Amino acid sequence: MWRKLFCSLVLTVVLPLAAWAAPLTTPYYSLDLPPDWVVVSGPVKLQDAVQVLLGQKDHKASALIIAGPAQPGEAEQAARANAQRLGGGKPVLRASGQWEFAFTQEGVTGLGLAREDPAAGLLLLLVVSGDLPRADFVYRMRGPHKTLLPVKPAKP
């Protein structure tokens, strides 16, 4: 009887959790993709950086993540360059040390952010577009460099 109870507990608790966990791991961070998200491209190594493009299966949202070596101050430069490239507003530095900017392209809203870990000499750039709440999982990154991991913006 206990065996049947244990098996049914495993089937009702563990299997739904397994459906959630599609792990993505790079040298800089790890991330669990929801079941309705896929890796479109990557991880691709560009020099010493790693680029990953993620897409929501219904094409409602996407996320581009680039992480790699950087010099101190490059987070601001990356945020400014990408905001300009995407036609966004001027990046704002948040108390968390994160540079953020919003943009709209062809009626699709987006949010970009850049963070750096000066001690480790690393930079993370994240650009999310489309239905932004669908991409909230990107703010649950894990990794050895805590100051590199993105913080969910208060509002886009």
Short mmCIF file of C-alpha atoms in Angstrom, two decimals:
data_model
loop_
_atom_site.label_atom_id
_atom_site.label_comp_id
_atom_site.label_asym_id
_atom_site.label_seq_id
_atom_site.Cartn_x
_atom_site.Cartn_y
_atom_site.Cartn_z
CA MET A 1 0.00 0.00 0.00
CA TRP A 2 2.77 2.45 0.91
CA ARG A 3 4.45 1.61 -2.35
CA LYS A 4 1.35 2.57 -4.35
CA LEU A 5 0.97 5.76 -2.33
CA PHE A 6 4.62 6.65 -2.91
CA CYS A 7 4.34 5.96 -6.66
CA SER A 8 1.22 8.09 -6.99
CA LEU A 9 2.90 10.88 -5.01
CA VAL A 10 5.91 10.76 -7.32
CA LEU A 11 3.67 10.87 -10.39
CA THR A 12 1.66 13.83 -9.13
CA VAL A 13 4.54 15.90 -7.75
CA VAL A 14 7.75 15.00 -9.59
CA LEU A 15 6.46 14.68 -13.16
CA PRO A 16 4.96 18.19 -13.31
CA LEU A 17 8.25 19.55 -11.97
CA ALA A 18 10.15 17.63 -14.63
CA ALA A 19 7.97 19.23 -17.30
CA TRP A 20 9.18 22.63 -16.10
CA ALA A 21 12.88 21.90 -16.01
CA ALA A 22 14.48 22.29 -19.42
CA PRO A 23 17.88 23.46 -18.20
CA LEU A 24 20.16 25.79 -20.10
CA THR A 25 23.71 26.00 -18.79
CA THR A 26 26.58 28.21 -19.89
CA PRO A 27 29.89 28.97 -18.17
CA TYR A 28 28.33 32.17 -16.76
CA TYR A 29 24.80 31.20 -15.70
CA SER A 30 22.16 28.47 -15.60
CA LEU A 31 18.49 28.89 -16.37
CA ASP A 32 15.43 26.63 -16.41
CA LEU A 33 13.24 27.16 -19.47
CA PRO A 34 9.46 26.85 -19.09
CA PRO A 35 7.84 24.16 -21.28
CA ASP A 36 6.61 26.74 -23.81
CA TRP A 37 10.11 28.15 -24.46
CA VAL A 38 12.90 26.82 -26.69
CA VAL A 39 16.50 27.63 -27.47
CA VAL A 40 16.35 29.13 -30.97
CA SER A 41 20.09 29.60 -31.30
CA GLY A 42 23.04 28.78 -29.10
CA PRO A 43 24.73 28.70 -26.85
CA VAL A 44 27.13 30.15 -29.44
CA LYS A 45 30.59 31.27 -28.48
CA LEU A 46 31.54 34.69 -29.87
CA GLN A 47 35.19 35.22 -28.97
CA ASP A 48 35.03 34.58 -25.20
CA ALA A 49 31.36 35.53 -24.81
CA VAL A 50 28.37 33.20 -25.02
CA GLN A 51 25.17 34.18 -26.87
CA VAL A 52 21.80 32.44 -26.55
CA LEU A 53 18.54 33.33 -28.29
CA LEU A 54 15.38 32.00 -26.64
CA GLY A 55 11.88 32.03 -28.08
CA GLN A 56 8.42 31.40 -26.74
CA LYS A 57 6.77 28.66 -28.81
CA ASP A 58 3.72 30.80 -29.65
CA HIS A 59 6.03 33.58 -30.89
CA LYS A 60 4.74 35.95 -28.21
CA ALA A 61 8.15 36.77 -26.69
CA SER A 62 11.88 36.30 -27.14
CA ALA A 63 15.03 36.82 -25.10
CA LEU A 64 18.62 37.36 -26.16
CA ILE A 65 21.31 36.77 -23.53
CA ILE A 66 24.98 37.56 -24.05
CA ALA A 67 27.53 37.04 -21.28
CA GLY A 68 31.28 37.21 -21.30
CA PRO A 69 34.46 39.01 -20.34
CA ALA A 70 34.39 42.81 -20.08
CA GLN A 71 36.23 45.77 -18.68
CA PRO A 72 34.73 47.87 -15.85
CA GLY A 73 32.23 50.37 -17.26
CA GLU A 74 31.29 48.29 -20.30
CA ALA A 75 27.77 47.63 -18.97
CA GLU A 76 26.90 51.28 -19.45
CA GLN A 77 28.49 51.31 -22.91
CA ALA A 78 26.62 48.14 -23.92
CA ALA A 79 23.31 49.51 -22.64
CA ARG A 80 23.77 52.81 -24.49
CA ALA A 81 24.84 51.14 -27.75
CA ASN A 82 21.96 48.65 -27.71
CA ALA A 83 19.39 51.26 -26.72
CA GLN A 84 20.49 53.35 -29.69
CA ARG A 85 20.56 50.33 -32.04
CA LEU A 86 17.04 49.31 -30.98
CA GLY A 87 15.65 52.85 -31.01
CA GLY A 88 15.13 52.87 -27.26
CA GLY A 89 15.29 55.50 -24.60
CA LYS A 90 18.35 56.58 -22.67
CA PRO A 91 19.50 53.80 -20.30
CA VAL A 92 18.89 54.37 -16.59
CA LEU A 93 21.18 53.09 -13.84
CA ARG A 94 19.17 51.39 -11.08
CA ALA A 95 20.22 51.02 -7.43
CA SER A 96 20.93 47.35 -8.14
CA GLY A 97 23.76 48.39 -10.47
CA GLN A 98 21.73 47.39 -13.51
CA TRP A 99 21.44 49.56 -16.61
CA GLU A 100 17.94 49.39 -18.14
CA PHE A 101 16.26 50.76 -21.25
CA ALA A 102 12.91 50.29 -22.96
CA PHE A 103 12.28 50.21 -26.69
CA THR A 104 9.55 49.63 -29.25
CA GLN A 105 10.16 48.21 -32.72
CA GLU A 106 7.33 47.83 -35.22
CA GLY A 107 4.79 47.99 -32.39
CA VAL A 108 6.56 45.34 -30.27
CA THR A 109 7.75 46.48 -26.85
CA GLY A 110 11.00 45.40 -25.34
CA LEU A 111 13.33 45.83 -22.41
CA GLY A 112 17.09 45.69 -22.35
CA LEU A 113 19.45 45.55 -19.43
CA ALA A 114 23.15 45.27 -18.82
CA ARG A 115 24.99 44.21 -15.68
CA GLU A 116 28.62 43.72 -14.88
CA ASP A 117 30.70 42.03 -12.26
CA PRO A 118 33.82 44.24 -12.20
CA ALA A 119 35.68 41.93 -9.82
CA ALA A 120 35.23 38.97 -12.17
CA GLY A 121 35.56 41.09 -15.32
CA LEU A 122 32.21 39.91 -16.73
CA LEU A 123 29.23 41.51 -18.47
CA LEU A 124 25.68 40.24 -19.04
CA LEU A 125 23.37 41.78 -21.63
CA LEU A 126 19.71 40.75 -21.74
CA VAL A 127 17.17 41.92 -24.32
CA VAL A 128 13.56 40.75 -23.96
CA SER A 129 10.85 41.64 -26.46
CA GLY A 130 7.18 40.90 -26.93
CA ASP A 131 4.92 39.86 -24.07
CA LEU A 132 7.38 40.74 -21.29
CA PRO A 133 5.63 38.88 -18.42
CA ARG A 134 6.04 35.61 -20.38
CA ALA A 135 9.81 36.04 -20.08
CA ASP A 136 9.91 36.55 -16.31
CA PHE A 137 11.76 33.25 -15.88
CA VAL A 138 14.97 34.92 -17.13
CA TYR A 139 15.19 36.76 -13.81
CA ARG A 140 15.64 33.41 -12.03
CA MET A 141 19.13 32.81 -13.44
CA ARG A 142 21.63 31.09 -11.21
CA GLY A 143 25.38 31.34 -11.35
CA PRO A 144 28.63 31.81 -9.51
CA HIS A 145 28.72 35.59 -10.11
CA LYS A 146 25.71 36.98 -8.21
CA THR A 147 26.28 40.61 -9.27
CA LEU A 148 26.08 39.48 -12.90
CA LEU A 149 22.57 38.00 -12.58
CA PRO A 150 19.69 40.23 -13.78
CA VAL A 151 17.17 41.77 -11.40
CA LYS A 152 13.57 42.03 -12.58
CA PRO A 153 12.79 45.68 -13.32
CA ALA A 154 10.04 47.27 -11.24
CA LYS A 155 8.22 48.21 -14.46
CA PRO A 156 9.22 48.14 -18.13
#
